[in-house]
CSV table of C-alpha atoms in Angstrom, one decimal:
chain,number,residue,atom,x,y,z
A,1,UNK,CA,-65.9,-15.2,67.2
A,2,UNK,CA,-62.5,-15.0,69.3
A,3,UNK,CA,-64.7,-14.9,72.5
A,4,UNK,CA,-67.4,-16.9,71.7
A,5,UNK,CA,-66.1,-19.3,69.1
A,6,UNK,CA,-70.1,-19.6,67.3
A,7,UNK,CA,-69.5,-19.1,63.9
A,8,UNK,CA,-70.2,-15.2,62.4
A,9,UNK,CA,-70.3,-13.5,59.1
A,10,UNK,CA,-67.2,-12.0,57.6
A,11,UNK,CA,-68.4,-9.2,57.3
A,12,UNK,CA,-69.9,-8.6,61.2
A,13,UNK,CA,-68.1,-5.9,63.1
A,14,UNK,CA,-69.3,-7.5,66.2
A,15,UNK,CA,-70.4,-10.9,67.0
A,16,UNK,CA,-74.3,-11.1,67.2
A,17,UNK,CA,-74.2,-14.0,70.1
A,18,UNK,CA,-72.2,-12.3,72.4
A,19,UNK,CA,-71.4,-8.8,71.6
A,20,UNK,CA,-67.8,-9.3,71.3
A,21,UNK,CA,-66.3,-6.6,68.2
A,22,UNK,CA,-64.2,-8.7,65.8
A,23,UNK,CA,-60.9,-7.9,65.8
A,24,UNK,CA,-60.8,-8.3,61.9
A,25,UNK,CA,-57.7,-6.3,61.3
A,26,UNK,CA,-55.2,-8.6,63.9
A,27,UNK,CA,-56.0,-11.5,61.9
A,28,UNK,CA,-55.7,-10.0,58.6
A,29,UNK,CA,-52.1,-8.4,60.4
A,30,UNK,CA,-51.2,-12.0,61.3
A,31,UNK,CA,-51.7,-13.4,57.9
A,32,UNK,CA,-50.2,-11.0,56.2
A,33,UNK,CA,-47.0,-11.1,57.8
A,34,UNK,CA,-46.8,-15.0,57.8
A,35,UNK,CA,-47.1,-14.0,53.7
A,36,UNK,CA,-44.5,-11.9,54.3
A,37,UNK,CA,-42.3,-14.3,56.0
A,38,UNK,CA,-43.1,-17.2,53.4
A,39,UNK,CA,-41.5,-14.3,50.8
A,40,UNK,CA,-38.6,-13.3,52.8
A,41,UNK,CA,-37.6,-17.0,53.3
A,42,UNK,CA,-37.9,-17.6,49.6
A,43,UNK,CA,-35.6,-14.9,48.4
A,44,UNK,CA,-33.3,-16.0,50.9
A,45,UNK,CA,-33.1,-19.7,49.9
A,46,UNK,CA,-33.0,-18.6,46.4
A,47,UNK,CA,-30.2,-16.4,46.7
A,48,UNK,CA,-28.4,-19.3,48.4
A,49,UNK,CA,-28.7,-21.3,45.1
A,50,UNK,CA,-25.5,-21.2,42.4
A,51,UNK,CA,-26.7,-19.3,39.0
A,52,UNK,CA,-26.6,-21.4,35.6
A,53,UNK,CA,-25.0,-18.4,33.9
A,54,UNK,CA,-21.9,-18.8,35.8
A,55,UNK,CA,-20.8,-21.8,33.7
A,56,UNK,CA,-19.9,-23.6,36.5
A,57,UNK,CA,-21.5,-26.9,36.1
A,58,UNK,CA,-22.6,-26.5,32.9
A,59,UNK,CA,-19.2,-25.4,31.9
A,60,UNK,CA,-17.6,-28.4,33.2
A,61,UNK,CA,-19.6,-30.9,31.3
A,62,UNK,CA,-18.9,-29.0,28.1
A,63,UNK,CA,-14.9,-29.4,29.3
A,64,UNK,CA,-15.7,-32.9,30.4
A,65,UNK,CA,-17.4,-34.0,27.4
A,66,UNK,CA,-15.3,-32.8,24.7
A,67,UNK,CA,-12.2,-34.0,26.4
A,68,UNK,CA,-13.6,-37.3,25.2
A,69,UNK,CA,-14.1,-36.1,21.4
A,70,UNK,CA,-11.2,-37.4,19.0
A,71,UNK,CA,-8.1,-34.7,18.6
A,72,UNK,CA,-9.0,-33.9,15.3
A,73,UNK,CA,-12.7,-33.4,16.3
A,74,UNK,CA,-11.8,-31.2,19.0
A,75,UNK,CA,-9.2,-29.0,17.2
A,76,UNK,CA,-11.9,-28.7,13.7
A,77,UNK,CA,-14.2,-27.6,16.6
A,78,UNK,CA,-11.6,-24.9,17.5
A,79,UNK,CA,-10.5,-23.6,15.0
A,80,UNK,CA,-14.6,-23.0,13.1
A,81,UNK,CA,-15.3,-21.0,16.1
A,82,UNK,CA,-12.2,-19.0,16.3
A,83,UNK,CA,-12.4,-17.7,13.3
A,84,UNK,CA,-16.5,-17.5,13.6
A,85,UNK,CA,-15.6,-14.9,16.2
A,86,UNK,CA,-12.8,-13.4,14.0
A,87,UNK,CA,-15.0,-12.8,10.9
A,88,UNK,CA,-17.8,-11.0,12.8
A,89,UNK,CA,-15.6,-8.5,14.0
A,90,UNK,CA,-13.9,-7.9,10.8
A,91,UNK,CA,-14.0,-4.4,9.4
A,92,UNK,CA,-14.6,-5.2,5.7
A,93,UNK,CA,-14.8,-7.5,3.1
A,94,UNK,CA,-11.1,-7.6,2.5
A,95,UNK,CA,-10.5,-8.7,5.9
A,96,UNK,CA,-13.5,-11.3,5.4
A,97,UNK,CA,-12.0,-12.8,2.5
A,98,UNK,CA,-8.6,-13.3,3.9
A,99,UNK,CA,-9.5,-14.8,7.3
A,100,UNK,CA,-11.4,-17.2,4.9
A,101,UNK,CA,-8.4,-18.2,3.3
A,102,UNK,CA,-6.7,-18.4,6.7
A,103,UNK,CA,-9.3,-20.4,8.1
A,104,UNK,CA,-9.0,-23.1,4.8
A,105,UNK,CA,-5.6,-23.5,6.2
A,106,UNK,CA,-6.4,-24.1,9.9
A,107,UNK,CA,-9.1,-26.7,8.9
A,108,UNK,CA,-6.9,-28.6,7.3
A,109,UNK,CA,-4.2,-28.3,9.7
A,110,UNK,CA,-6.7,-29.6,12.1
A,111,UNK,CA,-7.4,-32.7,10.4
A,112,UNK,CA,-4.6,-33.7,10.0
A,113,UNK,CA,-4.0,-33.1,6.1
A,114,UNK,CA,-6.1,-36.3,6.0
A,115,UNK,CA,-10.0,-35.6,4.8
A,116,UNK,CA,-10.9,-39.1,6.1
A,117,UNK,CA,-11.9,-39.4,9.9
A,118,UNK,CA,-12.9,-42.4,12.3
A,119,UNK,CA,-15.2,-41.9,14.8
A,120,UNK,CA,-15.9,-39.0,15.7
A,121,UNK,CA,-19.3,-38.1,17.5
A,122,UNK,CA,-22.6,-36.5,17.1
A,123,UNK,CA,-26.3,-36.1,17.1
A,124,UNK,CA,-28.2,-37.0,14.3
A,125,UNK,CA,-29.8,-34.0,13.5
A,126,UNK,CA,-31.8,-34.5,10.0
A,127,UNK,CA,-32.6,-37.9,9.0
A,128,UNK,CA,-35.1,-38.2,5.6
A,129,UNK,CA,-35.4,-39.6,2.2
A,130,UNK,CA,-35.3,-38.0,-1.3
A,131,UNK,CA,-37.9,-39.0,-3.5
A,132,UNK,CA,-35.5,-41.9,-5.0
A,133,UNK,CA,-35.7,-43.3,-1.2
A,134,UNK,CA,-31.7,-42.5,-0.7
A,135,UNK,CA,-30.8,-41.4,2.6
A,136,UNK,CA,-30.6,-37.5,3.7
A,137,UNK,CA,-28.2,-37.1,6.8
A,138,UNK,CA,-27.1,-34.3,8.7
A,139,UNK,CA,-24.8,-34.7,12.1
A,140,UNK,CA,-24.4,-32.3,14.1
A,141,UNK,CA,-21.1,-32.0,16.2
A,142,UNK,CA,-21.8,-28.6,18.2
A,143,UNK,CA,-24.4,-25.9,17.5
A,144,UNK,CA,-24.2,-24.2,14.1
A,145,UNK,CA,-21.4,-26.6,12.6
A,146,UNK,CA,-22.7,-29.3,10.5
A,147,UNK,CA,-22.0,-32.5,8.4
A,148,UNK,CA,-24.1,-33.4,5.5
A,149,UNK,CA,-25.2,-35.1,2.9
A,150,UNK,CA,-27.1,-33.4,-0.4
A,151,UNK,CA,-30.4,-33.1,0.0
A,152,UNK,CA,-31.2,-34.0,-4.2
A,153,UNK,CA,-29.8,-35.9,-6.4
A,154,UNK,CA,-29.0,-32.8,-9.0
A,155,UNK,CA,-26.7,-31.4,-6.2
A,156,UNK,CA,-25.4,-35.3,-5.4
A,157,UNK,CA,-24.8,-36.1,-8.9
A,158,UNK,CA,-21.2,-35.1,-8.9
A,159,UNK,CA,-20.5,-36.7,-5.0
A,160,UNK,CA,-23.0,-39.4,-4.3
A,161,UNK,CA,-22.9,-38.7,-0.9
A,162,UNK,CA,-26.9,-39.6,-0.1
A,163,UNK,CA,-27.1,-43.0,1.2
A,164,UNK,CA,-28.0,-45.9,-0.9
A,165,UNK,CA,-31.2,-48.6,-0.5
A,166,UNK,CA,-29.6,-51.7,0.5
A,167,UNK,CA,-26.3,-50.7,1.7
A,168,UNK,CA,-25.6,-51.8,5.4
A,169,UNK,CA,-25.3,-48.1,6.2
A,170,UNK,CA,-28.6,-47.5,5.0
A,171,UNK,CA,-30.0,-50.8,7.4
A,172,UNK,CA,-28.4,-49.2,10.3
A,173,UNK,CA,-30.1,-45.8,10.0
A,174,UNK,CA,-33.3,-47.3,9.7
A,175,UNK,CA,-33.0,-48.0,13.5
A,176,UNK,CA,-32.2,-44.3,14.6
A,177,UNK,CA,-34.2,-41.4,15.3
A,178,UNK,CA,-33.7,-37.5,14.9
A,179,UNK,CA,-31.8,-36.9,18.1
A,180,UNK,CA,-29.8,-39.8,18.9
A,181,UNK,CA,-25.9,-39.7,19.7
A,182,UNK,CA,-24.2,-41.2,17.3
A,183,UNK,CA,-20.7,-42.3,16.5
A,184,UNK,CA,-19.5,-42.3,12.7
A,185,UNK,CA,-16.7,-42.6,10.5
A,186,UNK,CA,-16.5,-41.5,6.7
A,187,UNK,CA,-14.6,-38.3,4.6
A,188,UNK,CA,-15.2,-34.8,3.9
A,189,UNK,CA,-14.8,-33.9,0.4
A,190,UNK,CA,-11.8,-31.3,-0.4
A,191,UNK,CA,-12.6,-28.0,-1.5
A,192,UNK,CA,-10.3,-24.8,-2.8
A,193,UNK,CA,-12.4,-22.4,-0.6
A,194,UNK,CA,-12.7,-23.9,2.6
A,195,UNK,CA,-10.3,-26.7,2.4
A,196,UNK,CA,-13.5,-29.0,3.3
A,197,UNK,CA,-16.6,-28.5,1.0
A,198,UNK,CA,-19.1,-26.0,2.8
A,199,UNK,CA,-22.5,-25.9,0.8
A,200,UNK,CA,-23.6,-22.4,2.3
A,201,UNK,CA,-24.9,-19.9,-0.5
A,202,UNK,CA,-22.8,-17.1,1.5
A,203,UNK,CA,-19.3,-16.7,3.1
A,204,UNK,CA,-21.3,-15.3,6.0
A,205,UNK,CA,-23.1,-18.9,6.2
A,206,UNK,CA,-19.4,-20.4,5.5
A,207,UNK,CA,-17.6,-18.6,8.3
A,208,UNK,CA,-20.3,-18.5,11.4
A,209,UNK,CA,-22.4,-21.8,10.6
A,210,UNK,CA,-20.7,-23.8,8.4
A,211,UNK,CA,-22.5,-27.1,6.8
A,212,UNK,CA,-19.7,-29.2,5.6
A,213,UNK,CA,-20.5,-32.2,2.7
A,214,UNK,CA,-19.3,-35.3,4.2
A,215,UNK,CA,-19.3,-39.0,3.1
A,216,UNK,CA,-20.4,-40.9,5.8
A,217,UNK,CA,-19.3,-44.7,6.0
A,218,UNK,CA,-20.6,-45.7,9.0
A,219,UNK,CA,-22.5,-44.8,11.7
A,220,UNK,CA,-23.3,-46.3,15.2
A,221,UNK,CA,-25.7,-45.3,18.0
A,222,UNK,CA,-23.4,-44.3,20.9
């Protein structure tokens, strides 16, 4: 009770020691507008804080960290989504086809006219054995663009780009886990369609998530 202070039901509409009406609906007024404050307060200090989807701190670690990726890295990187962006708004098949053929020549352009590359980094993104025990890799350098190894040794007969028991590649991946940055060095294989092999089934696969075959000859946690 606010007069009496002896303890009542929450449901009295007056207090049974001393007569005194409960004045049920100031409390439930003061309570509700400290709720109401707590909420104002909240949006404020919420509009206060800077969004992700500007790009503003997120955007400069992307900047920051592919400054430190290898030229060639950084200009394969380029030119994959480029023409990514290029093919999806093509009109036709025609148009398709030739921005393939245009991309070939960028790729290559990009590396240099060399295939073979020295370390360049990643995160090892598939990491398994075939039933033979050989080594299954993928890297990944940025979402959707991938470097690989065969997954069978049908496919790999011709390449013999899975990983061999024994090898001192082979010891140093036994030490590394799905995930890990990595640094590696090796060769991509050349290729009359895309300059560098791409296994997709599809030139839709080919130009918007390519999954180059690559030769790795080292690799290295970062």
């Amino acid at each position: 009770c606010g007069t009496c202070q002896k303890q009542i039901s929450v449901t009295a509409k007056s207090c049974p020691h001393c007569g005194a009406r409960r004045k049920r609906y100031s409390v439930l007024k003061w309570v509700g507008g400290g709720v109401l404050a707590l909420v104002v307060v909240g949006a404020i200090a919420g509009g206060n804080k800077p969004s992700g989807k500007t790009g503003g701190a997120s955007g400069a670690q992307a900047v920051s960290e592919s400054e430190h990726l290898p030229a060639p890295q950084r200009d394969l990187l380029a030119v994959v989504a480029n023409y990514k962006e290029r093919f999806r708004s093509a009109s036709n098949e025609l148009q398709q086809s030739t921005l393939r053929d245009e991309r070939r020549a960028a790729l290559l352009k990009a590396l240099g006219g060399r295939l073979t590359i020295e370390d360049w980094s990643g995160t090892l993104h598939r990491l398994e054995t075939n039933t033979e025990g050989k080594a299954i890799v993928t890297v990944r350098l940025a979402p959707g663009v991938d470097l690989l190894t065969w997954n069978n040794a049908l496919s790999d007969s011709m390449h013999a780009t899975m990983i061999e028991k024994g090898t001192a590649l082979y010891a140093a991946l036994v030490n590394m886990s799905v995930g890990d940055p990595i640094k590696f060095s090796g060769s991509f294989i050349s290729s009359g369609d895309d300059g560098a092999w791409e296994t997709s089934m599809t030139i839709d696969g080919s130009m918007t998530a390519p999954e180059f075959l690559f030769h790795f000859s080292t690799i290295s946690k970062q």
